[in-house]
Short mmCIF file of C-alpha atoms in Angstrom, two decimals:
data_model
loop_
_atom_site.label_atom_id
_atom_site.label_comp_id
_atom_site.label_asym_id
_atom_site.label_seq_id
_atom_site.Cartn_x
_atom_site.Cartn_y
_atom_site.Cartn_z
CA MET A 1 21.89 22.61 -12.09
CA ALA A 2 18.51 22.33 -10.38
CA GLU A 3 16.80 25.46 -9.08
CA ASN A 4 16.63 25.50 -5.30
CA SER A 5 13.88 26.94 -3.15
CA PRO A 6 15.30 28.82 -0.12
CA SER A 7 12.52 27.56 2.17
CA LEU A 8 14.72 25.17 4.16
CA VAL A 9 17.85 27.31 4.44
CA GLY A 10 18.98 27.54 8.07
CA ARG A 11 16.58 24.89 9.36
CA ALA A 12 17.92 22.05 11.49
CA ALA A 13 17.90 18.67 9.79
CA PRO A 14 14.60 16.86 10.40
CA GLU A 15 14.35 13.22 11.44
CA ILE A 16 12.80 12.24 8.08
CA GLY A 17 13.66 13.24 4.54
CA LEU A 18 11.09 12.57 1.82
CA GLY A 19 11.99 12.56 -1.86
CA LEU A 20 9.29 13.01 -4.50
CA CYS A 21 10.46 12.44 -8.08
CA VAL A 22 7.88 13.66 -10.57
CA TYR A 23 7.31 14.18 -14.26
CA ASN A 24 3.92 15.49 -15.41
CA GLY A 25 2.21 14.40 -12.22
CA GLU A 26 -0.60 16.95 -12.37
CA PRO A 27 -3.62 14.57 -12.26
CA TYR A 28 -3.04 13.31 -8.70
CA LEU A 29 -0.25 15.56 -7.39
CA SER A 30 -2.34 17.95 -5.29
CA GLY A 31 -3.97 15.09 -3.37
CA SER A 32 -0.62 13.41 -2.80
CA LEU A 33 0.98 16.61 -1.50
CA ALA A 34 -1.97 17.33 0.77
CA SER A 35 -1.74 13.88 2.36
CA ILE A 36 2.02 14.19 2.89
CA LEU A 37 1.80 17.65 4.45
CA ALA A 38 -1.03 16.48 6.73
CA GLN A 39 1.22 13.91 8.45
CA GLU A 40 0.91 14.11 12.23
CA ASP A 41 3.63 13.77 14.88
CA ALA A 42 6.40 13.51 12.28
CA ASP A 43 9.45 15.76 11.84
CA PHE A 44 10.09 15.77 8.10
CA GLU A 45 11.00 17.76 5.03
CA LEU A 46 9.81 17.11 1.49
CA VAL A 47 12.17 17.58 -1.45
CA ILE A 48 10.50 17.54 -4.87
CA ALA A 49 12.62 16.79 -7.93
CA ASP A 50 10.80 17.76 -11.12
CA ASN A 51 12.17 16.15 -14.28
CA CYS A 52 11.19 19.09 -16.54
CA SER A 53 7.42 18.60 -16.39
CA THR A 54 5.41 20.25 -19.16
CA ASP A 55 2.01 20.27 -17.39
CA ALA A 56 0.94 22.16 -14.25
CA THR A 57 3.29 20.18 -11.98
CA GLU A 58 5.70 23.10 -11.57
CA GLU A 59 2.97 25.53 -10.52
CA ILE A 60 1.49 23.07 -8.02
CA CYS A 61 4.89 22.35 -6.48
CA ARG A 62 5.97 25.99 -6.28
CA GLU A 63 2.71 26.85 -4.56
CA ALA A 64 3.32 24.08 -2.00
CA ALA A 65 6.87 25.36 -1.36
CA ARG A 66 5.62 28.93 -0.92
CA ASN A 67 3.00 27.86 1.60
CA ASP A 68 4.93 25.31 3.66
CA PRO A 69 8.55 25.72 4.86
CA ARG A 70 8.98 21.93 4.94
CA VAL A 71 8.83 21.78 1.13
CA ARG A 72 11.75 22.38 -1.22
CA TYR A 73 11.23 22.33 -4.99
CA LEU A 74 14.05 21.44 -7.41
CA ARG A 75 13.49 21.65 -11.15
CA ARG A 76 16.05 19.75 -13.22
CA ASP A 77 17.72 21.53 -16.13
CA ARG A 78 16.94 18.46 -18.20
CA ASN A 79 15.05 15.20 -17.79
CA ILE A 80 17.69 12.87 -16.36
CA GLY A 81 15.35 9.87 -16.20
CA VAL A 82 13.48 8.04 -13.47
CA ILE A 83 16.36 6.00 -12.05
CA ALA A 84 18.97 8.77 -12.01
CA THR A 85 16.67 11.24 -10.28
CA HIS A 86 15.64 8.66 -7.67
CA ASN A 87 19.33 8.07 -6.88
CA GLN A 88 20.17 11.78 -6.83
CA ILE A 89 17.37 12.85 -4.52
CA ILE A 90 18.68 10.68 -1.67
CA GLY A 91 21.54 13.15 -1.24
CA GLU A 92 19.27 16.18 -1.69
CA ALA A 93 17.00 15.28 1.23
CA ARG A 94 18.15 15.31 4.84
CA GLY A 95 17.31 13.21 7.86
CA GLU A 96 18.19 9.98 9.68
CA PHE A 97 15.36 8.24 7.81
CA PHE A 98 14.47 8.54 4.12
CA ALA A 99 11.51 7.57 1.94
CA TRP A 100 10.59 7.98 -1.70
CA VAL A 101 7.04 9.24 -2.11
CA THR A 102 5.03 9.54 -5.31
CA SER A 103 2.83 12.05 -7.08
CA ASP A 104 -0.12 9.64 -7.30
CA ASP A 105 -0.21 7.84 -3.93
CA GLU A 106 -1.78 9.16 -0.74
CA TYR A 107 -0.87 8.53 2.88
CA ARG A 108 -2.84 8.07 6.06
CA LYS A 109 -2.00 10.91 8.43
CA ASP A 110 -0.23 8.64 10.95
CA ARG A 111 1.88 6.75 8.39
CA LEU A 112 5.21 8.52 8.91
CA SER A 113 4.93 8.54 12.68
CA ALA A 114 4.11 4.81 12.74
CA LEU A 115 7.01 3.89 10.46
CA ALA A 116 9.48 6.11 12.32
CA ALA A 117 8.40 4.55 15.63
CA ALA A 118 8.94 1.07 14.17
CA LEU A 119 12.49 2.00 13.15
CA ARG A 120 13.25 3.50 16.57
CA ASP A 121 11.97 0.29 18.21
CA SER A 122 14.14 -1.89 15.92
CA PRO A 123 17.63 -0.32 15.76
CA ALA A 124 18.96 -3.08 13.47
CA ALA A 125 16.16 -2.67 10.92
CA SER A 126 17.03 -1.44 7.44
CA MET A 127 13.52 -0.13 6.84
CA ALA A 128 9.89 -0.14 7.98
CA PHE A 129 6.93 -0.36 5.62
CA SER A 130 3.19 -0.53 5.90
CA GLY A 131 0.29 -2.41 4.42
CA ALA A 132 -1.54 -0.72 1.58
CA GLU A 133 -4.85 -0.32 -0.16
CA GLU A 134 -4.28 -0.59 -3.90
CA VAL A 135 -6.77 1.42 -5.95
CA ASP A 136 -7.29 2.16 -9.63
CA GLY A 137 -7.18 5.54 -11.36
CA GLU A 138 -10.71 6.37 -10.19
CA GLY A 139 -10.04 5.41 -6.57
CA ASN A 140 -11.84 2.04 -6.67
CA LEU A 141 -10.33 -0.56 -4.35
CA ILE A 142 -8.43 -3.34 -6.14
CA GLU A 143 -7.05 -5.15 -3.11
CA VAL A 144 -5.64 -4.70 0.38
CA TRP A 145 -2.01 -5.75 0.58
CA ARG A 146 -0.24 -7.03 3.68
CA THR A 147 3.01 -8.93 3.44
CA THR A 148 3.44 -12.49 4.68
CA ALA A 149 7.15 -12.64 3.80
CA ALA A 150 9.55 -13.25 6.69
CA THR A 151 11.67 -10.20 5.88
CA ASP A 152 12.02 -9.37 9.60
CA HIS A 153 13.85 -12.64 10.39
CA PRO A 154 17.16 -12.25 12.27
CA ASP A 155 19.05 -14.33 9.66
CA PRO A 156 19.90 -12.18 6.60
CA ILE A 157 19.88 -15.17 4.24
CA VAL A 158 16.39 -16.18 5.40
CA ARG A 159 15.32 -12.59 4.73
CA LEU A 160 16.84 -12.66 1.24
CA ARG A 161 15.13 -15.96 0.43
CA ALA A 162 11.81 -14.58 1.73
CA LYS A 163 12.17 -11.45 -0.42
CA LEU A 164 12.96 -13.53 -3.51
CA ASP A 165 10.03 -15.84 -2.77
CA PHE A 166 7.79 -12.75 -2.75
CA TYR A 167 9.84 -10.90 -5.33
CA ASP A 168 6.96 -9.09 -7.01
CA GLU A 169 5.90 -7.45 -3.75
CA THR A 170 7.39 -4.01 -4.35
CA LEU A 171 5.36 -1.65 -2.17
CA GLN A 172 8.13 -1.91 0.45
CA PHE A 173 10.04 0.41 -1.92
CA TYR A 174 7.91 3.26 -0.53
CA GLY A 175 8.68 2.38 3.06
CA LEU A 176 10.84 4.41 5.45
CA MET A 177 14.51 3.49 5.15
CA ARG A 178 17.38 4.04 7.51
CA ARG A 179 19.66 6.43 5.61
CA GLY A 180 22.88 4.86 6.89
CA VAL A 181 21.80 1.47 5.53
CA LEU A 182 20.56 2.91 2.23
CA GLU A 183 23.91 4.63 1.69
CA ARG A 184 25.70 1.27 2.16
CA ALA A 185 23.57 -0.32 -0.55
CA MET A 186 24.27 -0.11 -4.27
CA PRO A 187 22.36 2.70 -5.98
CA LEU A 188 19.33 1.83 -8.08
CA GLN A 189 20.56 0.01 -11.14
CA PRO A 190 19.59 0.91 -14.76
CA ILE A 191 17.31 -2.11 -15.19
CA VAL A 192 13.54 -2.64 -15.22
CA ALA A 193 13.55 -4.41 -11.83
CA CYS A 194 15.69 -1.80 -10.05
CA ASP A 195 13.25 -1.59 -7.11
CA ARG A 196 13.24 -5.37 -6.58
CA VAL A 197 17.04 -5.55 -6.60
CA LEU A 198 17.37 -2.74 -4.05
CA LEU A 199 14.81 -4.40 -1.77
CA ALA A 200 16.76 -7.67 -1.96
CA GLN A 201 19.88 -5.85 -0.77
CA LEU A 202 18.04 -4.05 2.02
CA ALA A 203 16.78 -7.46 3.17
CA LEU A 204 20.39 -8.59 3.44
CA LEU A 205 21.48 -5.44 5.26
CA GLY A 206 18.86 -5.55 8.01
CA PRO A 207 15.37 -6.70 9.01
CA MET A 208 12.52 -5.10 7.07
CA VAL A 209 9.85 -4.37 9.68
CA ALA A 210 6.19 -4.48 8.70
CA VAL A 211 3.48 -2.24 10.11
CA ASN A 212 0.71 -4.21 8.52
CA GLU A 213 -2.04 -1.63 8.79
CA PRO A 214 -2.95 -0.23 5.33
CA LEU A 215 -1.42 3.22 5.85
CA LEU A 216 -0.61 3.70 2.15
CA TRP A 217 -3.21 4.36 -0.56
CA HIS A 218 -1.39 3.14 -3.67
CA ARG A 219 -2.89 4.19 -6.98
CA ASN A 220 -2.25 1.70 -9.79
CA HIS A 221 -3.20 3.44 -13.02
CA ALA A 222 -2.11 3.39 -16.64
CA GLY A 223 0.44 6.18 -16.24
CA SER A 224 2.04 5.07 -12.97
CA VAL A 225 5.73 4.21 -12.79
CA SER A 226 4.93 0.94 -11.00
CA ARG A 227 2.63 -0.13 -13.83
CA ALA A 228 5.22 0.79 -16.46
CA ASN A 229 7.94 -1.18 -14.65
CA HIS A 230 5.92 -4.39 -14.90
CA ALA A 231 6.38 -4.34 -18.69
CA ARG A 232 9.41 -6.40 -19.67
CA THR A 233 10.98 -4.76 -22.72
CA PHE A 234 14.11 -5.60 -24.68
CA ARG A 235 15.33 -2.07 -25.22
CA ARG A 236 16.57 0.26 -22.52
CA ARG A 237 13.79 2.74 -21.81
CA GLU A 238 16.13 5.69 -21.55
CA ALA A 239 18.59 4.85 -24.35
CA PRO A 240 18.99 7.57 -26.98
CA GLN A 241 16.62 6.86 -29.84
CA GLU A 242 19.35 7.32 -32.43
CA ASN A 243 21.44 4.57 -30.85
CA PRO A 244 19.18 2.01 -29.09
CA ARG A 245 20.96 -1.01 -27.59
CA TRP A 246 19.45 -4.47 -27.40
CA PHE A 247 19.88 -5.96 -23.97
CA LEU A 248 18.89 -8.98 -21.86
CA PRO A 249 16.55 -7.73 -19.08
CA ASN A 250 16.24 -10.93 -17.04
CA VAL A 251 19.92 -11.78 -17.48
CA GLU A 252 20.92 -8.28 -16.35
CA GLU A 253 18.55 -8.57 -13.40
CA GLY A 254 20.23 -11.80 -12.32
CA ARG A 255 23.66 -10.20 -12.71
CA CYS A 256 22.56 -7.31 -10.48
CA LEU A 257 21.29 -9.71 -7.80
CA LEU A 258 24.68 -11.45 -7.83
CA ARG A 259 26.34 -8.06 -7.49
CA VAL A 260 24.12 -7.35 -4.48
CA ILE A 261 25.32 -10.54 -2.80
CA ASN A 262 28.95 -9.78 -3.62
CA HIS A 263 28.59 -6.14 -2.50
CA THR A 264 27.11 -7.00 0.92
CA PRO A 265 29.63 -7.77 3.70
CA MET A 266 29.21 -11.36 4.91
CA SER A 267 31.26 -14.48 5.60
CA GLY A 268 32.18 -16.89 2.82
CA ALA A 269 29.76 -19.49 4.16
CA ALA A 270 26.94 -16.93 4.29
CA ARG A 271 27.72 -15.85 0.72
CA LEU A 272 27.35 -19.43 -0.49
CA ARG A 273 23.99 -19.63 1.32
CA ALA A 274 22.98 -16.36 -0.34
CA TYR A 275 23.77 -17.75 -3.79
CA ALA A 276 21.68 -20.82 -2.96
CA ALA A 277 18.84 -18.52 -1.81
CA MET A 278 18.52 -17.30 -5.41
CA ARG A 279 16.78 -20.57 -6.37
CA PRO A 280 13.25 -19.05 -6.32
CA TRP A 281 14.37 -16.29 -8.67
CA LEU A 282 16.17 -18.73 -10.98
CA ARG A 283 13.12 -21.00 -11.20
CA ARG A 284 10.96 -18.10 -12.37
CA ASN A 285 13.55 -16.59 -14.69
CA ALA A 286 15.23 -19.55 -16.41
CA ALA A 287 12.73 -19.56 -19.29
CA PRO A 288 12.61 -15.74 -19.66
CA MET A 289 16.42 -15.63 -19.72
CA ALA A 290 16.45 -18.25 -22.47
CA ARG A 291 13.92 -16.18 -24.42
CA ASN A 292 16.09 -13.08 -23.91
CA VAL A 293 19.09 -14.82 -25.42
CA ALA A 294 17.07 -16.33 -28.26
CA HIS A 295 15.44 -13.00 -29.09
CA VAL A 296 18.75 -11.17 -29.25
CA GLY A 297 20.30 -14.05 -31.22
CA VAL A 298 17.52 -13.88 -33.81
CA GLY A 299 18.00 -10.12 -34.01
CA LEU A 300 21.73 -10.51 -34.61
CA VAL A 301 21.18 -13.14 -37.30
CA ARG A 302 18.60 -11.00 -39.05
CA GLY A 303 20.86 -8.00 -38.81
CA GLY A 304 23.72 -9.96 -40.29
CA THR A 305 21.69 -11.21 -43.23
CA SER A 306 19.85 -7.97 -44.07
#
C-alpha cells in the first residue's frame, strides 16, 4: 500500500485534481513542481505517485508536501509500471476536473485557470488543452505546437476522424479532462500507443476544446516518457524478463481502437461511421501490421527449428 501524506485530510474537494506519476524525476522535478504550485486563480490539489524512485525524487516531493497543503505524496510499495500508476492515480486525486502532469514539463501560471474556464464555458466538452512550446533537455525551443484538428466539432465521428488524421499529436493527453467523462472511458491500455487510444475515445465522448496559447512548456528529452513511447518495440516493456511475450504492437493498437468504438455508446449507424473513420489509421498502419505479423512468424519458425 502507498504511504499517504496527511496534508489533505479534512480539506474540501478542490475543483481540479492533478496527478503526477514519477520515477527518478530528479533532473527537472523541482522546476515542474514550482510551476504547478505557482498556478494562479485555480483551486487544485496535486497528488504525486512515486514508483519507487531511487534518486532524490522522494526528498523533493516530501519537501513539497511539507511546505504546501495542496500536495499529497504517495510512494508505491513497488514499481507497478507507467500505465498502471497513471490509471490508479485518477482515483487518488479529487476534483470535477483532472489532469496528468509530468516531472519534466513546466506550466505558465495561468494554464489551469484558462483550461478550467474553457471547460466551464463548454459543458459538453470532454477536455480542454492548450498549445505548447516544445523544448529539448537544455531548454532550447524545438517548435511551437498548436492544433489544427477539428476535435471541437459537434459531430463525434468528425472529431474521431480528426483525431485519427492527427494521431501523433499527443500533447492533448496533458490537458484538463472532465472527470465524469474520463471515468466513462476505458482505462489506459497496456500498449505503446495508450495515450493515442485514450484521446480517440475522449474525442468520441465530447468536444476537445483548444486554448491555443502555448501555456505548456513541454520538455522532449532522451529520458522522457513521451520520447520512449515513440519507439515501436515487439516486446511488452513491462513483461517479466524471465517470461517475455512476443506481441503485435500495431495490431493490438488497432484492436484497442475498435474496442473504443464498441465501448462508446452510439447508434448503429454512428458506429458504422466510426469504423469507416478509422481509414486514416489503417492507411498508416497496414504495412507496420504486416511487418508485425511477419516478424512474429519468422520468430516462431526459428524457434521451431532451433
